[in-house]
Amino acid sequence: MTLPKTPSFRLDGKRALIAGGSSGIGLACAVALAEAGADVTLSARNAAKLEAVVQDMRAAGFRANAIQMDVTNIAATETIVAEHGPFDVLVNSAGLAIHAPAIETQEADFDAVSDINFKGAYFLTRAVAKGLLAANKPGSLINITSQMAHVGGIDRAVYCGTKFAVEGFTKAMAIEWGKQAIRVNTICPTFIRTPLTEQTFNNPKRVAWIMDKIKLGRVGEVTDMMGPVVYLASDASALMTGTHMIIDGGWTAD
């Protein structure tokens, strides 16, 4: 009898682009992919911060590079990805949250959040896919959304709208590129302790709401994202596309 063999979680020989990779979830994902053997390229708007992170990663023995990139500049993003690609793996962790009651939403805030979370994510995913299609290579494209891509949240109408939108185009792109073995999925975390969520965690009422919703009784840490991103990037998830992994401690279970 020939026993089945577990597909590899290793990423040796793979090139990964991590947008929003200078801190928080993006940095954790970059480290996880590098630990699995990938050659990682971190991108963000802050060049100095990026370079410091890359130096730390190299000191730890990882293969890492930095590219300054603003995903809201579509033309520049497409040029950068074309010049430095093709990338076998994309992790899009660039994001913005500006929370307010829907009745008080400012148009400028709506545009700022949408330009990064939706428009920027769309065209970045497309740019990486273009490189893979031109090179006739398979790939795994991962957008970081949120549990708020599946439920509503207090003062989060705009944020939820953008994350729901990413879930939608992820499914459509997965259908379009499936025959070329380009997989497109999302990871949907609950509230993770990062600089982006600091304001929320400083609000006792919001913390009480969060803790009431999370069945496991704790908020997320960036390390909770590291296993899922390696899984989706690797051959271990070879039959997964057009879907999502919800890392929410049970928030959306009811």
Tab-separated table of C-alpha atoms in Angstrom:
chain	number	residue	atom	x	y	z
A	1	MET	CA	0.000	0.000	0.000
A	2	THR	CA	1.301	3.437	-0.950
A	3	LEU	CA	0.527	5.938	1.770
A	4	PRO	CA	-0.395	9.513	0.851
A	5	LYS	CA	2.207	12.184	1.357
A	6	THR	CA	1.426	15.584	2.848
A	7	PRO	CA	1.939	18.370	0.283
A	8	SER	CA	4.830	20.653	1.122
A	9	PHE	CA	4.398	23.815	3.140
A	10	ARG	CA	7.845	24.921	1.968
A	11	LEU	CA	8.304	27.911	-0.333
A	12	ASP	CA	11.905	27.404	-1.423
A	13	GLY	CA	12.562	29.044	-4.775
A	14	LYS	CA	9.412	31.168	-4.574
A	15	ARG	CA	9.378	34.959	-4.742
A	16	ALA	CA	6.813	36.745	-2.589
A	17	LEU	CA	5.663	40.373	-2.617
A	18	ILE	CA	4.201	41.679	0.635
A	19	ALA	CA	2.435	45.035	0.368
A	20	GLY	CA	2.167	46.857	3.671
A	21	GLY	CA	5.076	44.765	4.862
A	22	SER	CA	6.825	47.243	7.147
A	23	SER	CA	4.740	46.528	10.259
A	24	GLY	CA	1.855	44.629	11.799
A	25	ILE	CA	0.180	41.837	9.869
A	26	GLY	CA	2.231	42.455	6.730
A	27	LEU	CA	5.525	42.111	8.564
A	28	ALA	CA	4.370	38.926	10.296
A	29	CYS	CA	3.368	37.466	6.934
A	30	ALA	CA	6.726	38.415	5.430
A	31	VAL	CA	8.607	36.676	8.241
A	32	ALA	CA	6.406	33.582	7.973
A	33	LEU	CA	6.985	33.254	4.232
A	34	ALA	CA	10.713	33.839	4.657
A	35	GLU	CA	10.859	31.146	7.355
A	36	ALA	CA	9.242	28.788	4.843
A	37	GLY	CA	12.033	29.508	2.366
A	38	ALA	CA	10.619	32.297	0.200
A	39	ASP	CA	12.619	35.230	-1.104
A	40	VAL	CA	10.468	38.097	0.154
A	41	THR	CA	10.098	41.631	-1.142
A	42	LEU	CA	8.466	44.029	1.294
A	43	SER	CA	6.756	47.170	0.057
A	44	ALA	CA	5.263	50.193	1.800
A	45	ARG	CA	5.268	53.966	1.546
A	46	ASN	CA	7.822	54.615	4.312
A	47	ALA	CA	11.212	53.792	2.769
A	48	ALA	CA	13.250	54.287	5.951
A	49	LYS	CA	11.028	51.989	7.990
A	50	LEU	CA	11.075	49.392	5.228
A	51	GLU	CA	14.850	49.387	5.039
A	52	ALA	CA	15.181	48.947	8.801
A	53	VAL	CA	12.838	45.945	8.723
A	54	VAL	CA	14.704	44.376	5.822
A	55	GLN	CA	18.027	44.765	7.615
A	56	ASP	CA	16.565	43.013	10.671
A	57	MET	CA	15.238	40.187	8.503
A	58	ARG	CA	18.571	39.741	6.769
A	59	ALA	CA	20.321	39.700	10.139
A	60	ALA	CA	18.002	36.835	11.088
A	61	GLY	CA	19.143	34.897	8.024
A	62	PHE	CA	16.189	35.582	5.733
A	63	ARG	CA	16.246	36.609	2.063
A	64	ALA	CA	14.534	39.995	2.029
A	65	ASN	CA	14.408	43.125	-0.110
A	66	ALA	CA	12.497	46.405	0.013
A	67	ILE	CA	10.616	48.417	-2.586
A	68	GLN	CA	9.004	51.751	-1.782
A	69	MET	CA	5.498	51.592	-3.214
A	70	ASP	CA	2.174	53.352	-2.730
A	71	VAL	CA	-0.654	51.101	-3.931
A	72	THR	CA	-2.897	54.134	-4.512
A	73	ASN	CA	-0.569	55.190	-7.341
A	74	ILE	CA	-1.815	52.649	-9.850
A	75	ALA	CA	0.524	53.473	-12.740
A	76	ALA	CA	3.630	53.439	-10.539
A	77	THR	CA	2.546	50.213	-8.834
A	78	GLU	CA	2.069	48.441	-12.153
A	79	THR	CA	5.485	49.633	-13.355
A	80	ILE	CA	7.223	48.508	-10.154
A	81	VAL	CA	5.585	45.072	-10.179
A	82	ALA	CA	6.427	44.584	-13.858
A	83	GLU	CA	10.064	45.586	-13.308
A	84	HIS	CA	10.657	43.444	-10.219
A	85	GLY	CA	8.376	40.476	-10.935
A	86	PRO	CA	7.102	37.996	-11.658
A	87	PHE	CA	6.155	37.148	-8.091
A	88	ASP	CA	4.920	33.667	-7.236
A	89	VAL	CA	3.097	34.886	-4.141
A	90	LEU	CA	1.333	38.134	-3.292
A	91	VAL	CA	0.235	39.136	0.190
A	92	ASN	CA	-1.642	42.408	0.080
A	93	SER	CA	-1.721	43.748	3.624
A	94	ALA	CA	-1.801	47.449	2.773
A	95	GLY	CA	-4.866	48.949	4.380
A	96	LEU	CA	-6.511	51.934	6.031
A	97	ALA	CA	-9.337	52.348	8.542
A	98	ILE	CA	-11.153	55.596	9.317
A	99	HIS	CA	-14.112	54.827	11.541
A	100	ALA	CA	-17.201	56.996	12.031
A	101	PRO	CA	-20.978	56.631	12.113
A	102	ALA	CA	-22.281	56.210	8.563
A	103	ILE	CA	-24.331	59.415	8.859
A	104	GLU	CA	-21.104	61.328	9.533
A	105	THR	CA	-18.986	59.827	6.747
A	106	GLN	CA	-16.850	62.418	4.975
A	107	GLU	CA	-16.321	62.011	1.248
A	108	ALA	CA	-12.573	62.508	1.629
A	109	ASP	CA	-12.411	59.713	4.213
A	110	PHE	CA	-14.500	57.442	1.985
A	111	ASP	CA	-12.113	58.026	-0.906
A	112	ALA	CA	-8.968	57.562	1.197
A	113	VAL	CA	-10.115	54.200	2.567
A	114	SER	CA	-11.474	52.987	-0.771
A	115	ASP	CA	-8.357	53.997	-2.696
A	116	ILE	CA	-6.160	51.746	-0.557
A	117	ASN	CA	-8.441	48.922	0.566
A	118	PHE	CA	-10.387	48.398	-2.655
A	119	LYS	CA	-8.910	50.151	-5.677
A	120	GLY	CA	-5.300	49.666	-4.626
A	121	ALA	CA	-5.881	46.003	-3.770
A	122	TYR	CA	-7.649	45.373	-7.077
A	123	PHE	CA	-4.935	46.797	-9.284
A	124	LEU	CA	-2.074	45.353	-7.246
A	125	THR	CA	-3.595	41.878	-7.526
A	126	ARG	CA	-4.076	42.417	-11.243
A	127	ALA	CA	-0.494	43.621	-11.692
A	128	VAL	CA	0.986	40.515	-10.048
A	129	ALA	CA	-1.351	38.276	-12.052
A	130	LYS	CA	-0.230	39.979	-15.274
A	131	GLY	CA	3.356	38.991	-14.547
A	132	LEU	CA	2.409	35.392	-13.838
A	133	LEU	CA	0.285	35.138	-16.966
A	134	ALA	CA	3.064	36.568	-19.137
A	135	ALA	CA	5.559	34.103	-17.645
A	136	ASN	CA	3.061	31.213	-17.856
A	137	LYS	CA	3.545	30.516	-14.145
A	138	PRO	CA	1.161	29.438	-11.396
A	139	GLY	CA	0.815	31.573	-8.311
A	140	SER	CA	-0.996	32.314	-5.075
A	141	LEU	CA	-2.452	35.781	-4.579
A	142	ILE	CA	-3.638	36.555	-1.046
A	143	ASN	CA	-5.560	39.640	0.010
A	144	ILE	CA	-5.865	40.409	3.707
A	145	THR	CA	-9.447	41.482	4.321
A	146	SER	CA	-11.209	41.178	7.672
A	147	GLN	CA	-13.983	39.433	9.524
A	148	MET	CA	-15.710	42.715	8.668
A	149	ALA	CA	-15.808	41.448	5.084
A	150	HIS	CA	-18.531	39.071	6.307
A	151	VAL	CA	-20.379	40.958	9.049
A	152	GLY	CA	-21.229	44.527	9.933
A	153	GLY	CA	-19.485	46.553	12.596
A	154	ILE	CA	-20.028	49.660	14.681
A	155	ASP	CA	-18.898	52.837	12.869
A	156	ARG	CA	-17.424	50.703	10.081
A	157	ALA	CA	-19.730	51.125	7.087
A	158	VAL	CA	-16.979	52.332	4.751
A	159	TYR	CA	-14.390	49.854	6.015
A	160	CYS	CA	-16.837	46.949	5.731
A	161	GLY	CA	-17.837	48.066	2.249
A	162	THR	CA	-14.258	48.010	0.995
A	163	LYS	CA	-13.532	44.611	2.518
A	164	PHE	CA	-16.736	43.083	1.133
A	165	ALA	CA	-15.636	44.463	-2.259
A	166	VAL	CA	-12.274	42.685	-2.052
A	167	GLU	CA	-14.025	39.405	-1.289
A	168	GLY	CA	-16.096	39.945	-4.425
A	169	PHE	CA	-13.282	40.629	-6.860
A	170	THR	CA	-11.246	37.812	-5.311
A	171	LYS	CA	-13.925	35.335	-6.361
A	172	ALA	CA	-14.199	36.800	-9.855
A	173	MET	CA	-10.431	36.815	-10.419
A	174	ALA	CA	-10.160	33.249	-9.136
A	175	ILE	CA	-12.658	32.139	-11.766
A	176	GLU	CA	-10.898	34.101	-14.505
A	177	TRP	CA	-7.366	32.816	-13.802
A	178	GLY	CA	-8.103	29.334	-12.480
A	179	LYS	CA	-7.213	27.595	-15.738
A	180	GLN	CA	-3.754	29.168	-15.511
A	181	ALA	CA	-3.320	27.755	-11.958
A	182	ILE	CA	-3.292	31.223	-10.426
A	183	ARG	CA	-5.129	30.997	-7.124
A	184	VAL	CA	-6.739	34.011	-5.448
A	185	ASN	CA	-7.915	33.881	-1.833
A	186	THR	CA	-8.359	36.064	1.221
A	187	ILE	CA	-7.491	35.861	4.906
A	188	CYS	CA	-10.039	37.505	7.188
A	189	PRO	CA	-8.679	38.279	10.659
A	190	THR	CA	-10.521	39.543	13.686
A	191	PHE	CA	-9.089	42.472	15.658
A	192	ILE	CA	-5.316	42.007	15.728
A	193	ARG	CA	-3.016	44.008	17.989
A	194	THR	CA	-1.188	46.326	15.577
A	195	PRO	CA	-0.539	50.075	15.302
A	196	LEU	CA	-3.638	50.250	13.068
A	197	THR	CA	-5.915	48.961	15.854
A	198	GLU	CA	-4.349	50.892	18.738
A	199	GLN	CA	-7.130	53.483	18.795
A	200	THR	CA	-9.776	50.763	19.056
A	201	PHE	CA	-7.998	48.995	21.916
A	202	ASN	CA	-7.760	52.283	23.801
A	203	ASN	CA	-11.567	52.487	23.882
A	204	PRO	CA	-12.970	50.407	26.790
A	205	LYS	CA	-16.446	50.186	25.211
A	206	ARG	CA	-14.997	48.873	21.957
A	207	VAL	CA	-12.831	46.366	23.836
A	208	ALA	CA	-15.891	45.099	25.721
A	209	TRP	CA	-17.776	44.699	22.425
A	210	ILE	CA	-14.849	42.834	20.872
A	211	MET	CA	-14.374	40.477	23.814
A	212	ASP	CA	-18.084	39.684	23.857
A	213	LYS	CA	-17.919	38.634	20.206
A	214	ILE	CA	-14.718	36.551	20.210
A	215	LYS	CA	-15.626	33.085	21.479
A	216	LEU	CA	-12.040	32.117	22.315
A	217	GLY	CA	-11.836	34.990	24.769
A	218	ARG	CA	-8.817	36.828	23.400
A	219	VAL	CA	-7.958	39.230	20.628
A	220	GLY	CA	-5.657	38.269	17.788
A	221	GLU	CA	-1.900	38.640	17.641
A	222	VAL	CA	0.093	39.002	14.432
A	223	THR	CA	1.458	35.488	14.982
A	224	ASP	CA	-2.068	34.152	14.450
A	225	MET	CA	-1.719	35.160	10.796
A	226	MET	CA	1.571	33.401	10.118
A	227	GLY	CA	0.370	29.814	9.766
A	228	PRO	CA	-2.594	30.664	7.523
A	229	VAL	CA	-0.509	32.748	5.113
A	230	VAL	CA	2.079	29.977	4.684
A	231	TYR	CA	-0.731	27.495	4.072
A	232	LEU	CA	-2.357	29.611	1.357
A	233	ALA	CA	0.975	30.445	-0.263
A	234	SER	CA	2.122	26.829	-0.419
A	235	ASP	CA	1.155	23.663	-2.275
A	236	ALA	CA	-0.639	22.518	0.876
A	237	SER	CA	-3.615	24.606	-0.311
A	238	ALA	CA	-3.339	23.701	-3.991
A	239	LEU	CA	-7.100	23.163	-4.421
A	240	MET	CA	-8.143	26.390	-2.680
A	241	THR	CA	-9.148	29.384	-4.759
A	242	GLY	CA	-11.881	31.980	-4.732
A	243	THR	CA	-12.494	31.549	-1.035
A	244	HIS	CA	-11.427	32.817	2.375
A	245	MET	CA	-9.922	31.784	5.689
A	246	ILE	CA	-11.602	33.472	8.652
A	247	ILE	CA	-9.217	33.840	11.595
A	248	ASP	CA	-11.639	35.386	14.055
A	249	GLY	CA	-11.730	33.320	17.242
A	250	GLY	CA	-15.329	32.346	16.468
A	251	TRP	CA	-16.719	35.886	15.968
A	252	THR	CA	-18.704	34.911	12.865
A	253	ALA	CA	-19.830	31.522	14.188
A	254	ASP	CA	-23.236	32.934	15.114
